[in-house]
Structure formats: C-alpha cells, structure tokens
Amino acid sequence: MAARVFSGIQPSGEPHLGNYIGAIRNWVADQERYDNYFCIVDEHAITVPYEPAEMRSRVRELAAVLVACGIDPERSVLFVQSHVPEHTELTWLLICNTPMGWLERMTQFKDKAGSRRERVGAGLFTYPVLMAADILLYQTSVVPVGDDQKQHVELSRDIAGRFNNLYGEVFTVPEPVIREVGARVMGLDDPTKKMSKSVEGQHHAIGLLDEPDLIRRRIGRAVTDSLREIRFDEERPGVHNLLTIHHALSGQDRSAIEAHFEGKGYGDLKKEVAEVVVEALAPVRRSYAEITADPETIDGILEEGRERARPAAEATMESVRRAMGLR
Ligand code: AMP
Ligand code: TRP
C-alpha cells in the first residue's frame, strides 16, 4: 500500500506564492505516489483574532485554490479540519501527554506571541498539539511542509513516541519532508522575513489569484540591494529570493540562471521573474474560475472529503481511547 501523506494549510488569508512553492506544488507533484490527506485547518486559524463572518468563504476559496493548483479530489482526500470532530478530541488527550517544556521551545509561538505572551489565547500555545493530532489521527508517515513547520512535525514525532511508550504502539511516527528548493520564500517587502499570510502590506506577498499586472507591480517593487551582480548569494536576501522563485518555478539550473543574467540589471531580473510567476500562475487562475463557476462543486468535494476522512480518524480514536483506559 502507498505511504500515507498528510498536510495542512490555514484558511487565514490569501494563499500565496510561498505556500505554493514550499508546499502545495510538492503535494501535487507527489500525489500519484501516495495515499494523501490534505486538510484545510480552520481550527488552527482561530488561534489568532479573525472575522467569523469571513471564515466560511475563506475555507471554500482555499479549497478551490487547492483544486485549481492540481489537487485531485478523487485521488486525494481534501477536507476541512472542523468537519471531523476527532481532531479536537485527540488534541485534548495529547495535551495531557505533552510536557509544557516541549511547547515552550516552539519558536513559532515565541515569534507570534512576542511581548503579548500574557494576553494571547492559550490555543496559540497548544497549536502544535492540534497539528500533532491532525497528523497522528491518520497514521501518517510522510508530512510535506515548508521549512517553518519542521519543528512542529518533529514535536509530533516526539508526542507519538512518548504516547507509544506510555500506552502501547498506537501511532505511526511521522517524518517531515522538506524540499530544498523554495522551502522558505521570503517577503518581497522585507526579504529577511518569510512570506506570510498574516503580514499586511500591498507589496509583501504574491497571491495565487493575483492578476498578471499586480504580480508585475509587486515584483517590480521587491526590495533588493545596492549591488549589481545577479547570483545566488544568501548574504543578499532580496536578489537570492527572486532567483530562488525563478529557479523553483522555471526548473532551470542555478548556474544557467546566473549565466543568463550576467551583465544584466535588477530591472531585467524583476521583469523576467515576474513573467515566470505570471506563467506559472496562469493555469491556476483559469482553473479557479472554472471550479467556482458552480459554487456547489466545492461543497460537494468537501462533503466527500469528510466522508472519506472520518472512518480513518474514528478508527485511530478507538485505539487511543482503549489504550488510555477511557472505554
Ligand atoms: P500556512 O500558510 O502557515 O498554513 O502554511 C501552509 C504550508 O505552506 C506549510 O507547509 C508551510 O510550511 C508552507 N509555507 C508557508 N509560508 C511559506 C513560505 N514563505 N515559504 C515556503 N513555504 C511556506
Ligand atoms: N501549522 C501548519 C502551518 O501553519 C498547518 C498545519 C496544520 C499542518 N496541521 C498540519 C501542516 C499537519 C502539516 C501537517 O503551516
């Protein structure tokens, strides 16, 4: 049987080029090889303030974007986290088996909470346990993510290992899979920070449904540096980021890309990278328009996803309850 893959994405803002390069396109590329579960994690998205009236449409929009990017709902189970209540049930049981110290080490919590540590919701702190529950419920062996989620997947491994030691072998211990190219796409306005759904600003991210002219404008404004040479140099994050986007989407070798830009200026670099991005996203925009032409299509896909996900989740929950002496 094919290995089980699970990954998740939050419906918290517009899906962007970082999500595409770091995660979604890898899910699509490996879809045929694996037994896949892709989850829209709305219960993660409520760990920070949000607009309840927008959540329903954001979830559906994201589902349509994923299908437009090439997730095949026949081949893969595409579903919404809150439609399968076992995710929250398992989270509580795992929270009781997760040392505080493990969660205190999570760098994403430290970054997100910052100086507001005393005031943020407790869900922001226990967020990685919900993520562990997502993964472990489906007996997942492979978790393809961007670089920022590596620590969380490792925590899931530790939680699974500890649980299996205490209560007997219940969970498959998952492995993170992080592709080297494009695992961390940086913000266009500040190439020292990762591109993120939660950063405001017109010139931070490229949305997967952005019009070609907006893509050109956004890349045209990308922060670079005052040097001239165009090569992959991590010390120069702005140029490095643009070249990485090119490399990830065009598939050309780094050396071929550097040779191509020899003697050219940053204006040429931005123009050409913009065209590579426009070309890569054109089919996504086209197919998004087709899928959303009938609003019921997405609801049907998500309903079917729920029906396929639920039995797998319920089977794991039964073993967990029995192992913990709760039934
Ligand atoms: P999120 O938007 O936080 O729900 O992330 C969904 C997926 O996209 C996860 O696998 C992340 O690791 C990945 N991802 C998010 N931002 C980036 C980025 N800037 N570069 C590469 N991958 C990313
Ligand atoms: N926390 C992940 C992120 O923000 C999303 C996520 C939730 C996830 N559950 C998951 C990713 C399980 C992989 C596996 O990117």
PDB file of N, CA, C and O and ligand atoms in Angstrom, residues 6-10 12 19 23 27 37 39-42 44 81 87 108 112 127-128 130-136 140 142-146 148-149 152-153 156 194 197, ligand 2:
ATOM      1  N   PHE A   6       0.045  13.322   4.967  1.00  0.00           N
ATOM      2  CA  PHE A   6      -0.914  14.308   5.481  1.00  0.00           C
ATOM      3  C   PHE A   6      -0.245  15.669   5.465  1.00  0.00           C
ATOM      4  O   PHE A   6       0.919  15.799   5.823  1.00  0.00           O
ATOM      5  N   SER A   7      -0.997  16.702   5.027  1.00  0.00           N
ATOM      6  CA  SER A   7      -0.510  18.059   5.231  1.00  0.00           C
ATOM      7  C   SER A   7      -1.686  19.002   5.382  1.00  0.00           C
ATOM      8  O   SER A   7      -2.814  18.664   5.021  1.00  0.00           O
ATOM      9  N   GLY A   8      -1.402  20.185   5.947  1.00  0.00           N
ATOM     10  CA  GLY A   8      -2.477  21.129   6.216  1.00  0.00           C
ATOM     11  C   GLY A   8      -2.104  22.535   5.797  1.00  0.00           C
ATOM     12  O   GLY A   8      -0.929  22.863   5.635  1.00  0.00           O
ATOM     13  N   ILE A   9      -3.137  23.349   5.609  1.00  0.00           N
ATOM     14  CA  ILE A   9      -2.928  24.757   5.279  1.00  0.00           C
ATOM     15  C   ILE A   9      -4.052  25.568   5.915  1.00  0.00           C
ATOM     16  O   ILE A   9      -5.200  25.130   5.941  1.00  0.00           O
ATOM     17  N   GLN A  10      -3.697  26.736   6.448  1.00  0.00           N
ATOM     18  CA  GLN A  10      -4.679  27.543   7.174  1.00  0.00           C
ATOM     19  C   GLN A  10      -5.481  28.452   6.243  1.00  0.00           C
ATOM     20  O   GLN A  10      -4.902  29.092   5.377  1.00  0.00           O
ATOM     21  N   SER A  12      -6.407  31.385   6.595  1.00  0.00           N
ATOM     22  CA  SER A  12      -6.344  32.612   7.402  1.00  0.00           C
ATOM     23  C   SER A  12      -6.096  33.858   6.582  1.00  0.00           C
ATOM     24  O   SER A  12      -6.124  34.953   7.097  1.00  0.00           O
ATOM     25  N   ASN A  19       3.304  29.501  -0.047  1.00  0.00           N
ATOM     26  CA  ASN A  19       2.522  28.270   0.151  1.00  0.00           C
ATOM     27  C   ASN A  19       2.642  27.366  -1.066  1.00  0.00           C
ATOM     28  O   ASN A  19       2.750  26.145  -0.937  1.00  0.00           O
ATOM     29  N   ALA A  23       4.932  24.257  -0.394  1.00  0.00           N
ATOM     30  CA  ALA A  23       4.062  23.143  -0.007  1.00  0.00           C
ATOM     31  C   ALA A  23       3.209  22.622  -1.172  1.00  0.00           C
ATOM     32  O   ALA A  23       3.425  21.517  -1.662  1.00  0.00           O
ATOM     33  N   TRP A  27       2.883  18.794  -2.955  1.00  0.00           N
ATOM     34  CA  TRP A  27       1.765  17.855  -2.710  1.00  0.00           C
ATOM     35  C   TRP A  27       1.268  17.349  -4.053  1.00  0.00           C
ATOM     36  O   TRP A  27       1.003  16.162  -4.221  1.00  0.00           O
ATOM     37  N   TYR A  37      -3.908  12.847   2.346  1.00  0.00           N
ATOM     38  CA  TYR A  37      -4.935  13.617   3.056  1.00  0.00           C
ATOM     39  C   TYR A  37      -4.479  15.066   3.108  1.00  0.00           C
ATOM     40  O   TYR A  37      -3.416  15.355   3.658  1.00  0.00           O
ATOM     41  N   CYS A  39      -5.692  18.876   4.325  1.00  0.00           N
ATOM     42  CA  CYS A  39      -6.679  19.390   5.269  1.00  0.00           C
ATOM     43  C   CYS A  39      -6.624  20.910   5.353  1.00  0.00           C
ATOM     44  O   CYS A  39      -5.548  21.496   5.493  1.00  0.00           O
ATOM     45  N   ILE A  40      -7.797  21.530   5.283  1.00  0.00           N
ATOM     46  CA  ILE A  40      -7.902  22.981   5.487  1.00  0.00           C
ATOM     47  C   ILE A  40      -8.136  23.185   6.973  1.00  0.00           C
ATOM     48  O   ILE A  40      -9.178  22.795   7.512  1.00  0.00           O
ATOM     49  N   VAL A  41      -7.127  23.732   7.645  1.00  0.00           N
ATOM     50  CA  VAL A  41      -7.115  23.687   9.109  1.00  0.00           C
ATOM     51  C   VAL A  41      -7.739  24.954   9.705  1.00  0.00           C
ATOM     52  O   VAL A  41      -7.046  25.838  10.209  1.00  0.00           O
ATOM     53  N   ASP A  42      -9.068  24.983   9.699  1.00  0.00           N
ATOM     54  CA  ASP A  42      -9.762  26.163  10.231  1.00  0.00           C
ATOM     55  C   ASP A  42      -9.603  26.292  11.743  1.00  0.00           C
ATOM     56  O   ASP A  42      -9.623  27.395  12.281  1.00  0.00           O
ATOM     57  N   HIS A  44      -6.933  25.728  13.377  1.00  0.00           N
ATOM     58  CA  HIS A  44      -5.660  26.437  13.619  1.00  0.00           C
ATOM     59  C   HIS A  44      -5.823  27.934  13.371  1.00  0.00           C
ATOM     60  O   HIS A  44      -5.215  28.757  14.054  1.00  0.00           O
ATOM     61  N   GLN A  81     -10.799  20.545   8.591  1.00  0.00           N
ATOM     62  CA  GLN A  81     -10.498  20.040   9.943  1.00  0.00           C
ATOM     63  C   GLN A  81     -11.737  20.004  10.853  1.00  0.00           C
ATOM     64  O   GLN A  81     -12.016  18.995  11.492  1.00  0.00           O
ATOM     65  N   HIS A  87     -10.416  15.490  15.521  1.00  0.00           N
ATOM     66  CA  HIS A  87      -9.186  16.298  15.645  1.00  0.00           C
ATOM     67  C   HIS A  87      -9.112  16.984  17.004  1.00  0.00           C
ATOM     68  O   HIS A  87      -8.074  16.983  17.654  1.00  0.00           O
ATOM     69  N   GLN A 108       7.814  29.198  16.717  1.00  0.00           N
ATOM     70  CA  GLN A 108       6.704  29.941  16.103  1.00  0.00           C
ATOM     71  C   GLN A 108       5.840  30.607  17.171  1.00  0.00           C
ATOM     72  O   GLN A 108       5.380  31.723  16.980  1.00  0.00           O
ATOM     73  N   LYS A 112       5.125  34.510  17.308  1.00  0.00           N
ATOM     74  CA  LYS A 112       3.760  35.029  17.171  1.00  0.00           C
ATOM     75  C   LYS A 112       3.294  35.728  18.437  1.00  0.00           C
ATOM     76  O   LYS A 112       2.564  36.717  18.361  1.00  0.00           O
ATOM     77  N   TYR A 127      -1.346  25.071  19.915  1.00  0.00           N
ATOM     78  CA  TYR A 127      -1.468  24.905  18.454  1.00  0.00           C
ATOM     79  C   TYR A 127      -0.678  23.705  17.909  1.00  0.00           C
ATOM     80  O   TYR A 127      -1.208  22.910  17.130  1.00  0.00           O
ATOM     81  N   PRO A 128       0.584  23.528  18.324  1.00  0.00           N
ATOM     82  CA  PRO A 128       1.339  22.389  17.757  1.00  0.00           C
ATOM     83  C   PRO A 128       0.770  21.025  18.155  1.00  0.00           C
ATOM     84  O   PRO A 128       1.012  20.041  17.460  1.00  0.00           O
ATOM     85  N   LEU A 130      -2.516  20.400  18.369  1.00  0.00           N
ATOM     86  CA  LEU A 130      -3.594  20.199  17.378  1.00  0.00           C
ATOM     87  C   LEU A 130      -2.989  19.708  16.070  1.00  0.00           C
ATOM     88  O   LEU A 130      -3.534  18.825  15.406  1.00  0.00           O
ATOM     89  N   MET A 131      -1.851  20.259  15.714  1.00  0.00           N
ATOM     90  CA  MET A 131      -1.188  19.820  14.478  1.00  0.00           C
ATOM     91  C   MET A 131      -0.720  18.364  14.603  1.00  0.00           C
ATOM     92  O   MET A 131      -0.860  17.571  13.661  1.00  0.00           O
ATOM     93  N   ALA A 132      -0.217  17.988  15.790  1.00  0.00           N
ATOM     94  CA  ALA A 132       0.177  16.588  16.010  1.00  0.00           C
ATOM     95  C   ALA A 132      -1.044  15.678  15.885  1.00  0.00           C
ATOM     96  O   ALA A 132      -0.986  14.615  15.262  1.00  0.00           O
ATOM     97  N   ALA A 133      -2.185  16.131  16.436  1.00  0.00           N
ATOM     98  CA  ALA A 133      -3.411  15.324  16.349  1.00  0.00           C
ATOM     99  C   ALA A 133      -3.814  15.126  14.891  1.00  0.00           C
ATOM    100  O   ALA A 133      -4.168  14.022  14.479  1.00  0.00           O
ATOM    101  N   ASP A 134      -3.733  16.199  14.091  1.00  0.00           N
ATOM    102  CA  ASP A 134      -4.052  16.088  12.652  1.00  0.00           C
ATOM    103  C   ASP A 134      -3.259  14.949  12.027  1.00  0.00           C
ATOM    104  O   ASP A 134      -3.786  14.099  11.311  1.00  0.00           O
ATOM    105  N   ILE A 135      -1.963  14.993  12.287  1.00  0.00           N
ATOM    106  CA  ILE A 135      -1.040  14.059  11.625  1.00  0.00           C
ATOM    107  C   ILE A 135      -1.253  12.632  12.142  1.00  0.00           C
ATOM    108  O   ILE A 135      -1.357  11.679  11.374  1.00  0.00           O
ATOM    109  N   LEU A 136      -1.348  12.504  13.477  1.00  0.00           N
ATOM    110  CA  LEU A 136      -1.371  11.165  14.075  1.00  0.00           C
ATOM    111  C   LEU A 136      -2.709  10.453  13.871  1.00  0.00           C
ATOM    112  O   LEU A 136      -2.746   9.224  13.774  1.00  0.00           O
ATOM    113  N   THR A 140      -0.129   8.833   9.730  1.00  0.00           N
ATOM    114  CA  THR A 140       0.648   9.402   8.636  1.00  0.00           C
ATOM    115  C   THR A 140       2.109   9.014   8.729  1.00  0.00           C
ATOM    116  O   THR A 140       2.686   9.050   9.818  1.00  0.00           O
ATOM    117  N   VAL A 142       4.355  10.423   6.131  1.00  0.00           N
ATOM    118  CA  VAL A 142       5.090  11.497   5.440  1.00  0.00           C
ATOM    119  C   VAL A 142       4.334  12.823   5.559  1.00  0.00           C
ATOM    120  O   VAL A 142       3.153  12.896   5.233  1.00  0.00           O
ATOM    121  N   VAL A 143       5.028  13.871   6.008  1.00  0.00           N
ATOM    122  CA  VAL A 143       4.400  15.191   6.148  1.00  0.00           C
ATOM    123  C   VAL A 143       5.182  16.227   5.341  1.00  0.00           C
ATOM    124  O   VAL A 143       6.197  16.754   5.796  1.00  0.00           O
ATOM    125  N   PRO A 144       4.715  16.524   4.109  1.00  0.00           N
ATOM    126  CA  PRO A 144       5.432  17.506   3.287  1.00  0.00           C
ATOM    127  C   PRO A 144       5.044  18.933   3.684  1.00  0.00           C
ATOM    128  O   PRO A 144       3.871  19.296   3.609  1.00  0.00           O
ATOM    129  N   VAL A 145       6.011  19.713   4.108  1.00  0.00           N
ATOM    130  CA  VAL A 145       5.757  21.085   4.573  1.00  0.00           C
ATOM    131  C   VAL A 145       6.901  22.003   4.152  1.00  0.00           C
ATOM    132  O   VAL A 145       7.952  21.546   3.697  1.00  0.00           O
ATOM    133  N   GLY A 146       6.697  23.304   4.336  1.00  0.00           N
ATOM    134  CA  GLY A 146       7.787  24.270   4.208  1.00  0.00           C
ATOM    135  C   GLY A 146       8.636  24.228   5.474  1.00  0.00           C
ATOM    136  O   GLY A 146       8.233  23.652   6.495  1.00  0.00           O
ATOM    137  N   ASP A 148       9.321  26.267   7.790  1.00  0.00           N
ATOM    138  CA  ASP A 148       8.838  26.829   9.061  1.00  0.00           C
ATOM    139  C   ASP A 148       8.089  25.809   9.920  1.00  0.00           C
ATOM    140  O   ASP A 148       7.922  26.026  11.118  1.00  0.00           O
ATOM    141  N   GLN A 149       7.630  24.714   9.320  1.00  0.00           N
ATOM    142  CA  GLN A 149       6.844  23.735  10.079  1.00  0.00           C
ATOM    143  C   GLN A 149       7.659  22.538  10.561  1.00  0.00           C
ATOM    144  O   GLN A 149       7.120  21.621  11.180  1.00  0.00           O
ATOM    145  N   HIS A 152       7.486  21.791  14.277  1.00  0.00           N
ATOM    146  CA  HIS A 152       6.187  21.246  14.691  1.00  0.00           C
ATOM    147  C   HIS A 152       6.048  19.763  14.316  1.00  0.00           C
ATOM    148  O   HIS A 152       5.468  18.986  15.074  1.00  0.00           O
ATOM    149  N   VAL A 153       6.558  19.392  13.148  1.00  0.00           N
ATOM    150  CA  VAL A 153       6.452  17.976  12.763  1.00  0.00           C
ATOM    151  C   VAL A 153       7.358  17.143  13.671  1.00  0.00           C
ATOM    152  O   VAL A 153       7.004  16.035  14.083  1.00  0.00           O
ATOM    153  N   SER A 156       5.551  16.485  16.740  1.00  0.00           N
ATOM    154  CA  SER A 156       4.557  15.422  16.538  1.00  0.00           C
ATOM    155  C   SER A 156       5.208  14.045  16.670  1.00  0.00           C
ATOM    156  O   SER A 156       4.619  13.120  17.230  1.00  0.00           O
ATOM    157  N   LYS A 194       9.954  35.573   6.278  1.00  0.00           N
ATOM    158  CA  LYS A 194       9.275  34.671   5.333  1.00  0.00           C
ATOM    159  C   LYS A 194       7.975  35.302   4.835  1.00  0.00           C
ATOM    160  O   LYS A 194       7.326  36.061   5.565  1.00  0.00           O
ATOM    161  N   LYS A 197       0.885  34.843   5.362  1.00  0.00           N
ATOM    162  CA  LYS A 197      -0.484  35.304   5.179  1.00  0.00           C
ATOM    163  C   LYS A 197      -0.815  36.415   6.153  1.00  0.00           C
ATOM    164  O   LYS A 197      -1.712  37.200   5.920  1.00  0.00           O
TER     165      LYS A 197
HETATM  166  N1  TRP B   2       0.589  24.569  11.118  1.00  0.00           N
HETATM  167  C1  TRP B   2       0.695  24.430   9.690  1.00  0.00           C
HETATM  168  C2  TRP B   2       1.042  25.796   9.069  1.00  0.00           C
HETATM  169  O1  TRP B   2       0.686  26.812   9.572  1.00  0.00           O
HETATM  170  C3  TRP B   2      -0.564  23.913   9.068  1.00  0.00           C
HETATM  171  C4  TRP B   2      -0.891  22.534   9.552  1.00  0.00           C
HETATM  172  C5  TRP B   2      -1.860  22.198  10.445  1.00  0.00           C
HETATM  173  C6  TRP B   2      -0.242  21.329   9.159  1.00  0.00           C
HETATM  174  N2  TRP B   2      -1.863  20.865  10.635  1.00  0.00           N
HETATM  175  C7  TRP B   2      -0.897  20.286   9.869  1.00  0.00           C
HETATM  176  C8  TRP B   2       0.801  21.033   8.286  1.00  0.00           C
HETATM  177  C9  TRP B   2      -0.494  18.956   9.761  1.00  0.00           C
HETATM  178  C10 TRP B   2       1.195  19.680   8.172  1.00  0.00           C
HETATM  179  C11 TRP B   2       0.566  18.676   8.900  1.00  0.00           C
HETATM  180  O2  TRP B   2       1.618  25.817   8.041  1.00  0.00           O
END
